């Protein structure tokens, strides 16, 4: 009886969670210029308008460059830190690791404003690179969390065996360690890419005159006439994120299977 | 010679290897986090003098931030909104976490968690904006309620005020609350519950006297994870908050970009950090006391 009540609550809660995402495609295909009910009819005009907006293409290109660079940089930095944290004992380890993980518990606006102030005081001009730096800072903790999981699930005797059989530490890393943590690396790349692609505040503060997709979107929200186009864009973005997530989840599960571990939940 | 061999010996120890390996990431964090944080703290003690910055040390910004009713009410409101969001999010999340942990078959659990986390990974801006659509005067919530005959005219208190900010943020941070509570519920040894019931407790009393106390660390962790980012949220108050729902982040932005008073912006940012830090510290201490009293 109690279980049934909870079940209904869970379903209602899922409706609450999915409400905005379900509305998105409704308005994206709706043949009306206002974002309101009742719906008018089916149209693909808003998607067509996306194709003919050069500013949008520039913003998308900026976002992709930033997201790919951020994903690669954060995963590399995450690999160093995760390997060091799982494999070695060294002085001040909790302090160093804790400090690297700090952006996870810092409101993003603080990260954004402190980076901005430094850039402005140093007289550096804002560009794609300043955004990449900011995004890498907030993505590294996620990369470390994912990679630490893969490194600690790995059987260390495999590496020892490789060294005993005459491989150098470097070739051992390349031939044994890397393939074993590869699912973690791919998951980390995908997660960091997704975070960077969606991140707004840091990009908003640091973008200068090279807007990312969310910054462009933010600018467009002021113009009611542009809203249906934004809905179309949002639909594509949501589809993309969900696709990336399912891929990341697939690799995470494969990694667990490869390590012979039971599935114990999601990313976080 | 002896020095260099000592150095290379140090490199071969675990400590040396670990430090070398973590140094790129640590240096990156020092350069892009420690240095900027230090500089905004420094900047907050300076003042803006028209176009130039006066570098004499002063607490003027802080006393202005604490005495000016505008800043005070903004900070107070940020804390109030953030605490309401935390309470609402955690209360709504607990039954879900409980459901997934206790009533879902183990093989299905990761699917449920995946379903819960998907909306969180989609564009934050668009999600917040859609809440403006949902809560609008002619939006689906009002439409449905009028259609059902619950209300006669559209509700106006659900958009462009702090209620809207609370609803929208409670949605945006739902997974952050569900996951830690779920983890703490999963850790509960199910035989405790059987023991309580064998000893004559009802199911309800077992929940209140065994399950809930054991889940408290997870609930407090959830509160912490929701509270920290919501204090500094910029997008939600801006999009759905109206004038009555502005928060500290909006003021920081205005100081830096519109009023061109970077030191004041820095002061408010440091103030925000102090607020977040002290609430977080209180929650951490509470968790510690709770777990120590239990063990």
XYZ file of C-alpha atoms in Angstrom:
563
model
C 0.000 0.000 0.000
C 2.725 2.395 1.060
C 4.807 1.188 -1.868
C 2.030 2.103 -4.283
C 1.722 5.650 -2.920
C 5.463 6.082 -3.342
C 5.302 4.710 -6.858
C 2.679 7.290 -7.836
C 4.745 10.019 -6.199
C 7.789 8.868 -8.176
C 5.882 9.068 -11.448
C 4.537 12.547 -10.622
C 8.063 13.592 -9.721
C 9.364 12.355 -13.067
C 6.674 14.450 -14.784
C 7.939 17.463 -12.801
C 11.528 16.674 -13.823
C 10.699 16.215 -17.488
C 8.073 18.951 -17.872
C 10.377 21.594 -19.392
C 12.083 19.131 -21.723
C 8.780 17.781 -22.998
C 7.524 21.298 -23.759
C 10.616 22.150 -25.762
C 9.877 20.154 -28.948
C 6.194 21.112 -28.724
C 7.066 24.769 -29.240
C 9.911 24.032 -31.632
C 7.476 22.478 -34.118
C 4.616 24.839 -33.278
C 3.466 27.125 -36.101
C 2.995 30.208 -33.923
C 5.244 33.141 -33.068
C 4.469 33.175 -29.338
C 5.530 30.615 -26.783
C 2.095 29.931 -25.332
C -0.803 27.510 -25.524
C -2.877 26.565 -27.467
C -0.550 25.147 -30.122
C -1.161 26.279 -33.691
C 0.061 23.637 -36.105
C 3.142 21.813 -37.311
C 6.054 23.640 -38.937
C 9.744 23.188 -39.638
C 10.310 26.922 -40.246
C 12.135 27.450 -36.950
C 14.628 24.739 -37.773
C 15.098 26.260 -41.234
C 15.739 29.649 -39.635
C 18.603 28.056 -37.684
C 20.375 27.203 -40.917
C 20.257 30.802 -42.143
C 21.615 32.530 -39.008
C 25.384 33.083 -39.407
C 25.817 34.468 -35.856
C 24.482 31.183 -34.552
C 26.957 29.199 -36.628
C 29.846 31.249 -35.275
C 28.654 30.732 -31.719
C 28.285 27.000 -32.340
C 31.792 26.793 -33.772
C 33.171 28.691 -30.750
C 31.316 26.369 -28.392
C 32.589 23.252 -30.148
C 36.204 24.463 -30.122
C 35.889 25.340 -26.436
C 34.128 22.112 -25.474
C 36.608 19.868 -27.310
C 39.655 21.690 -25.926
C 38.154 21.678 -22.439
C 37.367 17.967 -22.624
C 40.898 17.047 -23.736
C 42.666 19.377 -21.295
C 40.517 18.437 -18.292
C 40.841 14.730 -18.982
C 44.658 14.996 -19.277
C 44.926 17.028 -16.071
C 42.417 14.668 -14.463
C 44.518 11.644 -15.482
C 47.613 13.033 -13.753
C 45.755 13.867 -10.567
C 43.625 10.718 -10.425
C 46.659 8.493 -11.017
C 48.656 10.318 -8.364
C 45.789 10.195 -5.877
C 45.001 6.486 -6.306
C 48.509 5.088 -6.753
C 50.864 7.106 -4.550
C 51.090 8.431 -1.042
C 52.648 11.859 -0.775
C 52.778 14.720 1.721
C 49.823 17.155 1.905
C 47.773 14.884 -0.357
C 44.342 15.776 1.102
C 45.165 19.495 0.876
C 46.370 19.349 -2.734
C 43.582 17.094 -3.967
C 41.009 19.029 -1.953
C 42.160 22.287 -3.484
C 41.962 20.902 -7.024
C 38.422 19.672 -6.273
C 37.432 23.061 -4.789
C 35.593 24.416 -7.889
C 33.033 21.667 -7.284
C 31.852 23.467 -4.134
C 32.402 27.055 -5.245
C 29.477 28.978 -6.753
C 30.326 29.383 -10.438
C 29.864 33.124 -10.272
C 32.821 33.330 -7.882
C 35.044 31.412 -10.303
C 33.805 33.582 -13.168
C 34.265 36.934 -11.473
C 37.687 36.127 -10.010
C 39.007 34.995 -13.396
C 37.490 38.062 -15.052
C 39.022 40.453 -12.548
C 42.468 38.909 -13.027
C 42.185 39.103 -16.809
C 41.054 42.722 -16.680
C 43.684 43.796 -14.148
C 46.421 42.115 -16.170
C 45.057 43.803 -19.278
C 44.601 40.475 -21.074
C 41.935 40.481 -23.738
C 39.068 38.055 -23.372
C 38.914 35.317 -25.965
C 38.056 31.690 -26.525
C 41.175 30.806 -24.529
C 39.993 32.519 -21.367
C 36.756 30.527 -21.556
C 38.681 27.287 -22.118
C 40.778 28.056 -19.027
C 37.677 28.694 -16.911
C 35.845 25.628 -18.188
C 38.853 23.390 -17.647
C 39.017 24.600 -14.067
C 35.455 23.482 -13.315
C 35.669 20.267 -15.382
C 38.877 18.881 -13.848
C 37.112 17.813 -10.607
C 34.543 15.854 -12.621
C 37.304 14.221 -14.683
C 39.170 13.281 -11.502
C 36.035 11.819 -9.899
C 35.359 9.620 -12.943
C 38.987 8.590 -13.509
C 39.642 7.894 -9.839
C 36.854 5.356 -10.099
C 38.493 3.627 -13.058
C 41.968 3.678 -11.518
C 40.832 2.236 -8.203
C 38.768 -0.461 -9.921
C 41.875 -1.571 -11.785
C 43.737 -4.632 -10.556
C 47.239 -3.392 -9.774
C 48.810 -6.824 -10.064
C 48.321 -6.549 -13.843
C 50.740 -3.608 -13.936
C 53.173 -5.383 -11.636
C 53.066 -8.455 -13.853
C 53.849 -6.341 -16.887
C 56.878 -4.760 -15.171
C 58.039 -8.185 -13.981
C 57.849 -9.436 -17.543
C 60.304 -6.737 -18.610
C 58.213 -3.823 -19.825
C 59.312 -0.312 -18.839
C 56.922 1.763 -16.705
C 56.062 3.849 -19.760
C 55.171 0.932 -22.024
C 53.315 -0.671 -19.119
C 51.225 2.465 -18.835
C 50.568 2.494 -22.568
C 49.915 -1.224 -23.031
C 48.258 -2.211 -19.743
C 47.004 0.747 -17.716
C 45.680 2.912 -20.519
C 43.480 0.233 -22.154
C 42.053 -0.674 -18.741
C 41.071 2.898 -17.872
C 40.046 3.765 -21.441
C 36.288 3.537 -20.705
C 36.830 6.024 -17.868
C 38.763 8.334 -20.186
C 36.005 8.275 -22.770
C 33.326 8.877 -20.136
C 35.372 11.779 -18.753
C 35.821 13.306 -22.222
C 32.089 13.102 -22.876
C 31.069 14.495 -19.510
C 33.531 17.404 -19.696
C 32.426 18.131 -23.263
C 28.783 18.205 -22.157
C 29.488 20.433 -19.133
C 31.487 22.901 -21.207
C 28.923 22.994 -24.003
C 26.179 23.875 -21.538
C 28.111 26.170 -19.196
C 26.829 29.736 -19.189
C 28.075 31.937 -16.348
C 31.821 31.583 -16.905
C 31.383 31.923 -20.668
C 29.141 34.954 -20.137
C 31.742 36.736 -17.999
C 34.781 35.760 -20.036
C 33.527 35.675 -23.608
C 34.403 39.177 -24.822
C 33.147 39.404 -28.380
C 33.301 35.685 -29.157
C 30.035 34.325 -27.737
C 29.471 30.646 -27.055
C 26.170 28.994 -27.839
C 24.620 29.593 -24.377
C 25.813 33.219 -24.403
C 24.271 33.703 -27.851
C 21.073 32.051 -26.594
C 20.984 34.374 -23.603
C 21.198 37.383 -25.895
C 18.354 36.057 -28.023
C 16.024 35.475 -25.060
C 15.421 39.229 -24.975
C 13.749 39.221 -28.393
C 10.287 37.605 -28.241
C 10.250 37.125 -32.015
C 13.361 34.927 -31.814
C 11.974 32.578 -29.179
C 10.556 29.843 -31.462
C 13.969 29.596 -33.122
C 15.542 29.254 -29.686
C 13.119 26.425 -28.921
C 14.235 24.670 -32.111
C 17.869 25.152 -31.131
C 17.098 23.905 -27.623
C 15.485 20.777 -29.014
C 18.626 19.987 -30.986
C 20.849 20.672 -27.968
C 18.767 18.489 -25.660
C 18.788 15.692 -28.219
C 22.560 16.006 -28.476
C 23.106 15.976 -24.689
C 20.884 12.951 -24.223
C 22.715 11.154 -27.031
C 26.099 11.953 -25.491
C 24.920 10.827 -22.078
C 23.642 7.512 -23.320
C 27.009 6.973 -25.021
C 28.872 7.894 -21.827
C 26.656 5.550 -19.796
C 27.311 2.780 -22.325
C 31.083 3.172 -21.936
C 30.809 3.372 -18.152
C 28.898 0.100 -18.040
C 31.308 -1.550 -20.436
C 34.171 -0.415 -18.212
C 32.508 -1.974 -15.192
C 31.911 -5.200 -17.071
C 35.533 -5.268 -18.209
C 36.672 -4.825 -14.608
C 34.176 -7.504 -13.574
C 32.358 -5.258 -11.107
C 28.646 -4.966 -10.367
C 26.878 -1.849 -11.578
C 26.494 0.451 -8.598
C 24.798 3.498 -10.061
C 25.320 6.637 -12.159
C 28.066 9.156 -12.749
C 27.968 11.259 -9.649
C 76.573 15.520 -7.664
C 75.383 14.238 -4.299
C 72.579 16.759 -4.435
C 71.368 15.607 -7.820
C 71.533 11.960 -6.790
C 69.558 12.849 -3.655
C 67.014 14.530 -5.868
C 66.736 11.596 -8.232
C 66.443 9.294 -5.237
C 63.564 11.414 -3.960
C 61.982 11.065 -7.374
C 61.984 7.301 -7.051
C 60.081 7.281 -3.754
C 56.313 7.085 -3.724
C 56.032 10.597 -2.318
C 58.250 12.082 -5.009
C 56.489 10.270 -7.835
C 53.090 11.260 -6.525
C 54.021 14.915 -6.163
C 55.559 15.062 -9.640
C 52.541 13.365 -11.137
C 50.013 15.678 -9.504
C 52.039 18.848 -10.075
C 50.631 19.829 -13.514
C 47.074 19.726 -12.213
C 48.035 21.399 -8.936
C 49.911 24.175 -10.756
C 46.947 24.736 -13.022
C 44.661 25.069 -10.002
C 47.064 27.458 -8.264
C 47.384 29.628 -11.364
C 43.698 29.751 -12.233
C 42.061 29.428 -8.843
C 44.329 30.418 -5.972
C 45.723 33.479 -7.720
C 42.333 34.817 -8.905
C 40.698 34.187 -5.526
C 43.535 36.008 -3.771
C 43.225 38.909 -6.165
C 39.504 39.421 -5.635
C 40.053 39.403 -1.882
C 42.769 42.022 -2.419
C 40.579 44.039 -4.767
C 37.751 44.078 -2.236
C 39.955 46.172 0.083
C 40.578 48.791 -2.624
C 38.145 51.396 -3.922
C 37.024 52.606 -7.311
C 37.961 56.259 -7.829
C 36.087 57.199 -11.016
C 38.227 55.612 -13.712
C 41.166 54.510 -11.600
C 41.433 52.155 -8.671
C 42.631 53.587 -5.370
C 45.006 51.027 -3.907
C 45.021 52.156 -0.309
C 43.780 49.481 2.059
C 40.306 50.265 3.344
C 37.272 48.510 4.729
C 34.952 51.072 3.111
C 33.430 48.557 0.674
C 32.656 46.133 3.466
C 31.042 48.737 5.664
C 28.995 49.905 2.679
C 27.951 46.326 1.884
C 26.886 45.803 5.495
C 25.107 49.121 6.069
C 23.515 49.964 2.712
C 19.943 48.600 2.951
C 20.003 47.604 -0.740
C 22.994 45.280 -0.365
C 21.767 44.006 2.977
C 18.343 43.088 1.675
C 19.887 41.434 -1.385
C 22.184 39.274 0.693
C 19.406 38.419 3.102
C 17.119 37.502 0.229
C 19.811 35.355 -1.416
C 20.213 33.404 1.813
C 16.462 33.117 2.312
C 15.808 31.924 -1.241
C 18.718 29.522 -1.132
C 17.576 28.019 2.184
C 13.985 27.643 0.934
C 15.238 26.002 -2.237
C 17.357 23.656 -0.154
C 14.440 22.715 2.098
C 11.985 22.222 -0.770
C 14.458 20.274 -2.915
C 15.518 17.938 -0.127
C 11.939 17.311 1.053
C 10.779 16.517 -2.477
C 13.861 14.415 -3.191
C 13.792 12.211 -0.112
C 10.747 10.104 -1.079
C 12.226 9.532 -4.541
C 15.569 8.421 -3.157
C 13.699 6.197 -0.685
C 11.546 4.747 -3.440
C 14.504 3.919 -5.681
C 16.521 2.463 -2.824
C 13.801 0.407 -1.118
C 11.098 -0.298 -3.680
C 12.919 -0.682 -6.993
C 14.466 -4.015 -7.998
C 18.296 -3.843 -7.821
C 18.644 -4.496 -11.553
C 16.391 -1.522 -12.299
C 18.039 0.952 -9.934
C 20.647 2.293 -12.328
C 17.953 2.856 -14.955
C 15.952 4.977 -12.487
C 19.052 6.964 -11.527
C 19.795 7.504 -15.197
C 16.236 8.744 -15.789
C 16.562 11.145 -12.878
C 19.903 12.564 -14.036
C 19.072 13.053 -17.750
C 17.171 16.360 -17.416
C 20.058 17.753 -15.385
C 22.450 17.405 -18.314
C 20.346 19.423 -20.717
C 20.842 23.135 -21.293
C 20.370 24.958 -18.001
C 19.401 28.233 -19.697
C 16.665 26.616 -21.715
C 15.301 24.686 -18.750
C 15.049 27.860 -16.688
C 13.511 29.746 -19.566
C 10.893 27.022 -20.004
C 9.836 27.453 -16.406
C 8.986 31.003 -17.355
C 6.745 29.550 -20.055
C 5.227 26.965 -17.724
C 4.486 29.433 -14.922
C 3.376 32.244 -17.234
C 0.044 34.049 -16.924
C -1.264 32.155 -19.971
C 0.961 29.097 -19.374
C 0.073 25.444 -18.891
C -0.076 25.543 -15.071
C -2.669 28.318 -15.017
C -4.435 26.818 -18.047
C -4.777 23.419 -16.385
C -5.909 24.829 -13.043
C -8.534 27.020 -14.710
C -9.623 24.137 -16.935
C -10.085 21.943 -13.854
C -12.030 24.707 -12.165
C -9.586 24.945 -9.262
C -9.077 28.683 -9.778
C -11.096 31.358 -11.590
C -8.313 33.614 -12.770
C -4.615 32.948 -13.417
C -2.311 32.861 -10.405
C 0.053 35.799 -10.443
C 2.182 34.822 -7.464
C 3.959 32.015 -9.315
C 6.028 34.112 -11.727
C 8.404 37.087 -11.450
C 9.010 36.816 -7.734
C 11.012 34.708 -5.307
C 8.467 31.836 -5.431
C 9.270 31.322 -9.096
C 12.982 31.311 -8.275
C 12.417 28.651 -5.610
C 10.331 26.421 -7.928
C 12.793 26.702 -10.798
C 15.872 26.081 -8.674
C 14.186 23.160 -6.885
C 13.781 21.623 -10.325
C 17.296 22.439 -11.496
C 18.997 20.937 -8.450
C 16.783 17.889 -7.919
C 19.375 15.257 -8.941
C 21.967 16.854 -6.662
C 19.686 16.152 -3.720
C 18.449 12.733 -4.790
C 21.841 11.110 -5.365
C 23.481 11.689 -1.940
C 20.299 10.663 -0.112
C 20.071 7.567 -2.294
C 23.677 6.644 -1.516
C 23.128 6.956 2.239
C 19.921 4.890 2.034
C 21.718 2.195 0.022
C 24.331 1.877 2.771
C 21.723 0.995 5.401
C 22.032 -2.619 6.458
C 18.603 -4.072 5.706
C 18.887 -6.501 8.635
C 18.552 -3.515 11.021
C 15.068 -2.956 9.673
C 14.147 -6.621 10.071
C 15.528 -6.569 13.603
C 13.443 -3.522 14.508
C 10.311 -5.141 13.180
C 11.083 -8.474 14.853
C 11.373 -6.541 18.092
C 7.866 -5.234 17.637
C 8.245 -1.823 15.956
C 5.666 -0.908 13.355
C 6.834 -0.137 9.838
C 6.294 3.576 10.394
C 8.237 3.616 13.669
C 11.040 1.596 12.040
C 11.275 4.305 9.409
C 11.460 7.099 11.953
C 13.708 5.360 14.454
C 16.057 3.402 12.161
C 15.959 4.474 8.509
C 15.683 8.226 8.928
C 18.461 8.635 11.521
C 20.798 6.525 9.385
C 19.994 8.661 6.333
C 20.731 11.971 8.054
C 24.335 12.280 6.760
C 23.032 11.881 3.205
C 20.286 14.447 3.776
C 22.779 16.967 5.165
C 25.151 16.314 2.247
C 22.264 16.905 -0.146
C 21.417 20.165 1.603
C 25.036 21.279 1.278
C 25.248 20.412 -2.416
C 22.022 22.262 -3.222
C 22.684 25.285 -1.017
C 26.163 26.172 -2.313
C 25.418 26.821 -5.983
C 21.955 28.322 -5.417
C 23.251 31.228 -3.315
C 25.263 32.414 -6.299
C 22.799 31.688 -9.069
C 22.527 34.382 -11.715
C 20.317 33.006 -14.487
C 17.207 31.977 -12.557
C 16.604 35.232 -10.643
C 17.237 37.141 -13.847
C 14.808 35.110 -15.961
C 11.959 34.295 -13.580
C 12.646 36.418 -10.488
C 11.366 39.789 -11.668
C 12.441 42.735 -9.545
C 11.414 41.083 -6.283
C 13.576 38.028 -6.889
C 16.996 39.485 -7.678
C 19.881 37.908 -5.842
C 23.475 38.702 -4.985
C 24.925 37.362 -8.248
C 22.829 39.834 -10.235
C 24.215 42.652 -8.120
C 27.798 41.437 -8.591
C 27.246 41.451 -12.339
C 25.723 44.933 -12.257
C 28.615 46.297 -10.190
C 31.217 44.993 -12.583
C 29.603 45.535 -15.970
C 27.031 48.302 -15.539
C 28.357 50.445 -12.692
C 32.011 49.681 -13.414
C 32.823 49.369 -9.716
C 35.015 46.268 -9.673
C 36.130 46.589 -6.043
C 32.492 46.647 -4.873
C 31.731 43.667 -7.105
C 34.703 41.859 -5.572
C 33.508 42.766 -2.072
C 30.063 41.332 -2.755
C 31.662 38.194 -4.211
C 33.787 37.765 -1.089
C 30.639 38.411 0.978
C 28.879 35.670 -0.989
C 31.758 33.301 -0.332
C 31.656 34.098 3.383
C 27.904 33.436 3.471
C 28.232 30.144 1.574
C 31.237 29.155 3.641
C 29.578 29.772 6.987
C 26.360 27.931 6.114
C 28.428 25.075 4.691
C 30.582 24.960 7.810
C 27.484 24.847 10.016
C 26.106 21.926 7.998
C 29.410 20.042 8.087
C 29.673 20.503 11.853
C 26.089 19.322 12.235
C 26.856 16.187 10.204
C 29.959 15.501 12.272
C 28.129 15.878 15.554
C 25.332 13.665 14.328
C 27.624 10.848 13.176
C 29.725 11.076 16.342
C 26.679 10.998 18.603
C 25.531 7.884 16.747
C 28.768 5.926 16.839
